[in-house]
């Protein structure tokens, strides 16, 4: 049996939707905080069970009979997130789960400028020490978040972002979900670390060029990080602004630049590219 946490989130749900095309729905478990949000999954024949990262006892019960577990990283950041992941890993051990797939990030490290990558490093370490078989899907930044990063650049003709010449190997969340479903239904992924992103990477100048369509040019303006942070602080609480500033700094220093053919190999086709994504968006 394969279980997925965060199954009412974007990646978890999309992965289950690919999985039902590959394996029997009654061998799939959607672990959710709120079963009322999983009516569509239950309608497909998927078992819906309660699985809150903050409730280890219920997690142990809900993981009964599960062989492979996908731990979708929690939406929090910092020590609370690592604590939540610790609950899930311990519950998996207690319940007799054999293999955990974890959604990590490129270049996880204690020194990461993108602070969620610190949590990913600590969680990867916990899994390596757990004695469980593990597979790390080090997912690149989703193409899906790009519209938030480029804002109204196509209207103004200017893309303001503090990323210098740094590049990102963006991937569409749906492609990651399909790759994950393919890995979950094939053998040989025990104790493997996969860099999951595009086989190429793009700078913000490349993004501006790709946004320049129908005769309208978009210019990339590399603004100072301090100006970006000051703007964020007008709209967001300081800890959230810090994550986004860290993301930009990480991009600038190529910490999210990990072009790799693995996702393409899992899909058996090229993943959706930056220009295909922006064309579809337009
Ligand atoms: N690579 C990227 O660009 C990128 C971008 C954003 C996030 N991420 C990371 O990747 C993860 C998956 O992405 P996504 O797009 O699927 O995010 P998402 O749509 O926000 O889904 C997150 C899921 O985590 C669940 N969750 C949060 N706290 C939980 C808890 N205490 N117990 C059980 N479940 C909990 C949520 O449950 P509910 O459905 O009940 O809310 C939701 O289903 C995110 O959680 C985040 O760690 C990566």
Coordinates of C-alpha atoms and ligand atoms in Angstrom, one line a residue:
X1 CA 0.0 0.0 0.0
X2 CA 1.2 3.5 -0.8
X3 CA 0.2 6.5 1.4
X4 CA 0.7 10.2 0.8
X5 CA 0.6 12.9 3.5
X6 CA -0.7 16.3 2.6
X7 CA -3.1 14.6 0.1
X8 CA -5.5 17.5 -0.1
X9 CA -2.6 19.8 -1.1
X10 CA -1.6 20.5 -4.7
X11 CA 1.3 18.0 -5.0
X12 CA -0.2 15.2 -2.9
X13 CA -3.5 15.3 -4.8
X14 CA -1.9 15.5 -8.2
X15 CA 0.4 12.5 -7.3
X16 CA -2.7 10.4 -6.3
X17 CA -4.4 11.4 -9.5
X18 CA -1.5 10.0 -11.5
X19 CA -1.3 6.9 -9.2
X20 CA -4.9 5.9 -9.8
X21 CA -4.0 5.5 -13.5
X22 CA -1.2 3.1 -12.6
X23 CA -2.4 1.0 -9.6
X24 CA -5.6 0.0 -7.9
X25 CA -7.1 2.9 -5.9
X26 CA -7.8 0.6 -2.9
X27 CA -4.0 0.2 -2.5
X28 CA -3.7 4.0 -2.1
X29 CA -4.1 5.9 1.2
X30 CA -4.7 9.7 1.3
X31 CA -3.5 11.0 4.6
X32 CA -5.3 14.3 5.3
X33 CA -6.0 16.8 8.0
X34 CA -9.6 17.2 7.0
X35 CA -11.4 14.3 5.3
X36 CA -14.2 16.7 4.2
X37 CA -11.6 18.2 1.8
X38 CA -10.9 14.7 0.3
X39 CA -14.4 13.7 -0.9
X40 CA -13.1 13.7 -4.5
X41 CA -10.3 11.3 -3.6
X42 CA -12.7 9.0 -1.7
X43 CA -14.9 9.0 -4.8
X44 CA -12.0 7.5 -6.8
X45 CA -11.9 4.6 -4.4
X46 CA -8.8 5.9 -2.5
X47 CA -8.8 5.2 1.2
X48 CA -8.9 8.5 3.1
X49 CA -7.4 8.4 6.6
X50 CA -6.7 11.2 9.1
X51 CA -3.0 12.2 9.2
X52 CA -2.0 15.4 11.0
X53 CA 1.7 15.9 11.5
X54 CA 0.9 17.3 15.0
X55 CA -0.8 14.1 16.1
X56 CA 1.7 11.2 16.2
X57 CA -0.6 8.6 17.8
X58 CA -3.3 9.0 15.1
X59 CA -0.5 8.8 12.4
X60 CA 0.6 5.4 13.7
X61 CA -2.9 4.0 13.4
X62 CA -3.5 5.6 10.0
X63 CA -0.3 4.1 8.6
X64 CA -1.3 0.5 9.3
X65 CA -0.5 -1.7 6.4
X66 CA 1.4 1.0 4.5
X67 CA 4.6 -0.1 2.7
X68 CA 5.6 3.1 1.0
X69 CA 4.9 6.5 2.4
X70 CA 5.3 9.9 0.7
X71 CA 6.0 12.5 3.3
X72 CA 5.1 15.8 1.7
X73 CA 7.1 18.5 3.5
X74 CA 4.9 20.6 5.8
X75 CA 3.9 24.1 4.9
X76 CA 5.6 25.5 8.1
X77 CA 9.3 26.5 8.2
X78 CA 11.9 26.2 11.0
X79 CA 12.1 23.9 14.0
X80 CA 8.3 23.3 14.1
X81 CA 8.4 21.9 10.6
X82 CA 11.3 19.6 11.5
X83 CA 9.4 18.5 14.6
X84 CA 6.3 17.7 12.5
X85 CA 8.5 15.6 10.1
X86 CA 10.0 13.9 13.1
X87 CA 6.5 12.8 14.2
X88 CA 5.7 11.4 10.8
X89 CA 9.1 9.5 10.5
X90 CA 8.7 8.0 14.0
X91 CA 5.1 7.0 13.3
X92 CA 6.2 5.4 10.1
X93 CA 8.8 3.3 12.0
X94 CA 6.3 2.3 14.6
X95 CA 3.6 1.4 12.1
X96 CA 6.1 -0.8 10.1
X97 CA 6.3 1.4 7.0
X98 CA 9.3 0.1 4.8
X99 CA 10.1 3.0 2.6
X100 CA 9.6 6.8 2.8
X101 CA 9.7 9.2 -0.1
X102 CA 10.4 12.7 1.0
X103 CA 9.8 16.0 -0.9
X104 CA 13.0 17.9 -0.3
X105 CA 14.7 20.8 -2.1
X106 CA 17.9 21.4 -4.1
X107 CA 21.1 21.7 -2.2
X108 CA 19.7 21.2 1.4
X109 CA 22.2 22.5 3.9
X110 CA 22.5 24.1 7.3
X111 CA 24.0 27.2 5.6
X112 CA 21.2 27.5 2.9
X113 CA 20.1 31.0 2.2
X114 CA 16.6 29.6 1.4
X115 CA 15.7 28.8 5.0
X116 CA 13.3 25.9 4.2
X117 CA 16.3 24.1 2.7
X118 CA 17.7 24.0 6.3
X119 CA 14.6 22.0 7.4
X120 CA 15.0 19.8 4.4
X121 CA 18.6 19.0 5.3
X122 CA 17.6 18.1 8.9
X123 CA 14.7 15.9 7.7
X124 CA 17.0 14.1 5.2
X125 CA 19.4 13.4 8.1
X126 CA 16.5 12.1 10.2
X127 CA 15.5 9.8 7.4
X128 CA 19.0 8.5 6.8
X129 CA 19.4 7.7 10.5
X130 CA 15.9 6.2 10.8
X131 CA 16.8 2.8 9.3
X132 CA 13.9 3.1 6.9
X133 CA 14.5 3.0 3.2
X134 CA 14.4 6.5 1.8
X135 CA 14.1 8.4 -1.5
X136 CA 14.6 12.1 -1.6
X137 CA 12.8 14.0 -4.4
X138 CA 14.8 17.2 -4.2
X139 CA 12.1 19.3 -6.0
X140 CA 13.1 22.4 -7.7
X141 CA 11.1 25.6 -7.4
X142 CA 7.7 25.1 -9.1
X143 CA 7.1 26.9 -12.4
X144 CA 3.6 27.4 -10.8
X145 CA 5.1 30.0 -8.4
X146 CA 6.7 32.0 -11.2
X147 CA 3.7 34.3 -11.8
X148 CA 4.0 35.4 -8.2
X149 CA 7.7 36.2 -8.8
X150 CA 7.2 38.2 -12.0
X151 CA 4.2 40.1 -10.9
X152 CA 2.9 42.6 -13.5
X153 CA 6.1 42.6 -15.6
X154 CA 4.3 42.0 -18.8
X155 CA 2.2 45.2 -18.2
X156 CA 5.1 47.4 -17.1
X157 CA 7.8 46.0 -19.3
X158 CA 10.1 45.6 -16.3
X159 CA 10.8 42.6 -14.2
X160 CA 12.2 43.7 -10.8
X161 CA 13.8 40.9 -8.8
X162 CA 17.1 40.7 -6.8
X163 CA 18.5 37.5 -8.3
X164 CA 21.5 38.8 -10.3
X165 CA 22.5 36.2 -12.9
X166 CA 21.5 33.3 -10.7
X167 CA 19.6 30.5 -12.4
X168 CA 16.8 28.1 -11.4
X169 CA 15.9 24.7 -12.9
X170 CA 12.1 25.3 -12.4
X171 CA 9.7 22.4 -12.9
X172 CA 5.9 22.2 -13.2
X173 CA 4.4 20.8 -10.0
X174 CA 2.2 18.5 -12.1
X175 CA 5.3 17.1 -13.8
X176 CA 6.9 16.5 -10.4
X177 CA 3.7 14.7 -9.3
X178 CA 3.8 12.5 -12.4
X179 CA 7.5 11.7 -11.9
X180 CA 6.8 10.8 -8.3
X181 CA 3.9 8.5 -9.2
X182 CA 6.2 6.8 -11.7
X183 CA 8.9 6.3 -9.1
X184 CA 6.4 5.0 -6.6
X185 CA 5.1 2.3 -9.0
X186 CA 8.6 1.2 -10.1
X187 CA 11.4 -0.6 -8.3
X188 CA 14.9 0.3 -7.3
X189 CA 14.6 3.7 -5.6
X190 CA 15.7 2.7 -2.1
X191 CA 18.3 5.1 -0.6
X192 CA 18.4 7.3 -3.7
X193 CA 18.6 11.0 -3.9
X194 CA 17.0 12.5 -7.0
X195 CA 17.4 16.1 -8.2
X196 CA 14.0 16.8 -9.6
X197 CA 13.8 19.8 -12.0
X198 CA 14.3 20.8 -15.6
X199 CA 17.3 19.5 -17.5
X200 CA 18.3 23.1 -18.1
X201 CA 18.0 26.2 -15.9
X202 CA 17.0 29.8 -16.4
X203 CA 18.1 33.2 -15.2
X204 CA 15.7 36.1 -14.6
X205 CA 17.1 37.7 -17.8
X206 CA 15.9 34.5 -19.6
X207 CA 12.5 34.8 -17.9
X208 CA 12.2 38.4 -19.0
X209 CA 13.1 37.3 -22.5
X210 CA 10.5 34.6 -22.4
X211 CA 7.9 37.1 -21.2
X212 CA 8.7 39.4 -24.1
X213 CA 6.0 38.3 -26.5
X214 CA 3.8 39.9 -29.2
X215 CA 6.3 42.7 -29.8
X216 CA 6.4 43.8 -26.2
X217 CA 9.8 43.7 -24.5
X218 CA 10.2 42.9 -20.8
X219 CA 13.5 44.1 -19.3
X220 CA 15.0 42.4 -16.2
X221 CA 16.0 44.9 -13.5
X222 CA 18.3 43.4 -10.9
X223 CA 17.2 45.4 -7.8
X224 CA 19.1 45.4 -4.4
X225 CA 17.9 42.7 -2.0
X226 CA 17.3 45.5 0.6
X227 CA 14.8 47.2 -1.7
X228 CA 13.0 43.9 -2.3
X229 CA 12.8 43.2 1.4
X230 CA 11.5 46.7 2.2
X231 CA 8.8 46.2 -0.4
X232 CA 7.8 42.8 1.0
X233 CA 7.6 44.1 4.5
X234 CA 4.9 46.5 3.4
X235 CA 2.6 43.6 2.6
X236 CA 3.9 40.5 4.6
X237 CA 4.8 39.6 8.2
X238 CA 8.6 39.7 8.8
X239 CA 9.2 35.9 8.9
X240 CA 7.4 35.4 5.6
X241 CA 9.3 38.3 4.0
X242 CA 12.5 36.7 5.3
X243 CA 11.7 33.4 3.5
X244 CA 11.1 35.2 0.2
X245 CA 14.2 37.3 0.6
X246 CA 16.1 34.2 1.3
X247 CA 14.7 32.6 -1.8
X248 CA 15.9 35.5 -3.9
X249 CA 19.4 35.4 -2.3
X250 CA 19.6 31.6 -2.8
X251 CA 18.7 32.1 -6.5
X252 CA 21.3 34.8 -6.8
X253 CA 23.9 32.4 -5.4
X254 CA 22.8 29.5 -7.6
X255 CA 21.6 27.4 -4.7
X256 CA 18.5 26.4 -6.6
X257 CA 20.3 25.8 -9.9
X258 CA 20.4 22.0 -10.3
X259 CA 19.6 21.1 -13.9
X260 CA 19.3 17.4 -14.1
X261 CA 17.8 14.8 -16.5
X262 CA 16.2 12.6 -13.7
X263 CA 12.7 14.1 -14.0
X264 CA 12.8 13.8 -17.8
X265 CA 13.8 10.2 -17.4
X266 CA 11.0 9.5 -14.9
X267 CA 8.5 11.1 -17.3
X268 CA 9.8 9.6 -20.5
X269 CA 9.4 13.0 -22.1
X270 CA 10.9 16.5 -21.6
X271 CA 9.3 18.3 -18.6
X272 CA 7.2 21.4 -19.4
X273 CA 9.7 24.2 -20.1
X274 CA 9.7 27.8 -19.1
X275 CA 8.6 29.1 -22.5
X276 CA 5.8 26.4 -22.8
X277 CA 4.6 27.4 -19.3
X278 CA 4.6 31.1 -20.0
X279 CA 2.9 30.5 -23.4
X280 CA 0.1 28.5 -21.7
X281 CA -0.3 31.1 -19.0
X282 CA -0.6 33.9 -21.6
Ligands
LIG1 N1 9.2 23.6 -4.7 C1 8.4 24.7 -4.5 O1 8.4 25.7 -5.3 C2 7.5 24.7 -3.4 C3 6.6 25.8 -3.3 C4 5.7 25.8 -2.2 C5 5.8 24.8 -1.2 N2 6.7 23.8 -1.4 C6 6.8 22.7 -0.4 O2 6.2 21.5 -1.0 C7 5.1 21.0 -0.2 C8 4.1 20.5 -1.2 O3 3.7 21.5 -2.1 P1 2.2 21.8 -2.4 O4 2.2 22.7 -3.6 O5 1.4 20.6 -2.4 O6 1.7 22.6 -1.1 P2 0.2 22.8 -0.6 O7 -0.7 22.8 -1.7 O8 0.3 24.0 0.3 O9 0.0 21.5 0.3 C9 0.6 21.3 1.6 C10 -0.1 20.2 2.2 O10 0.5 20.0 3.5 C11 -0.6 19.7 4.4 N3 -0.3 20.0 5.8 C12 0.2 21.2 6.3 N4 0.3 21.1 7.6 C13 0.0 19.8 7.9 C14 -0.2 19.1 9.1 N5 0.1 19.7 10.3 N6 -0.6 17.8 9.1 C15 -0.9 17.2 7.9 N7 -0.8 17.9 6.7 C16 -0.4 19.2 6.8 C17 -1.7 20.6 3.9 O11 -3.0 20.2 4.5 P3 -4.4 20.9 4.2 O12 -4.8 20.5 2.8 O13 -5.3 20.4 5.2 O14 -4.1 22.4 4.2 C18 -1.6 20.4 2.4 O15 -2.3 19.3 2.0 C19 4.7 22.2 0.6 O16 4.0 21.8 1.8 C20 6.0 22.9 0.9 O17 6.7 22.3 1.9 C21 7.5 23.7 -2.4

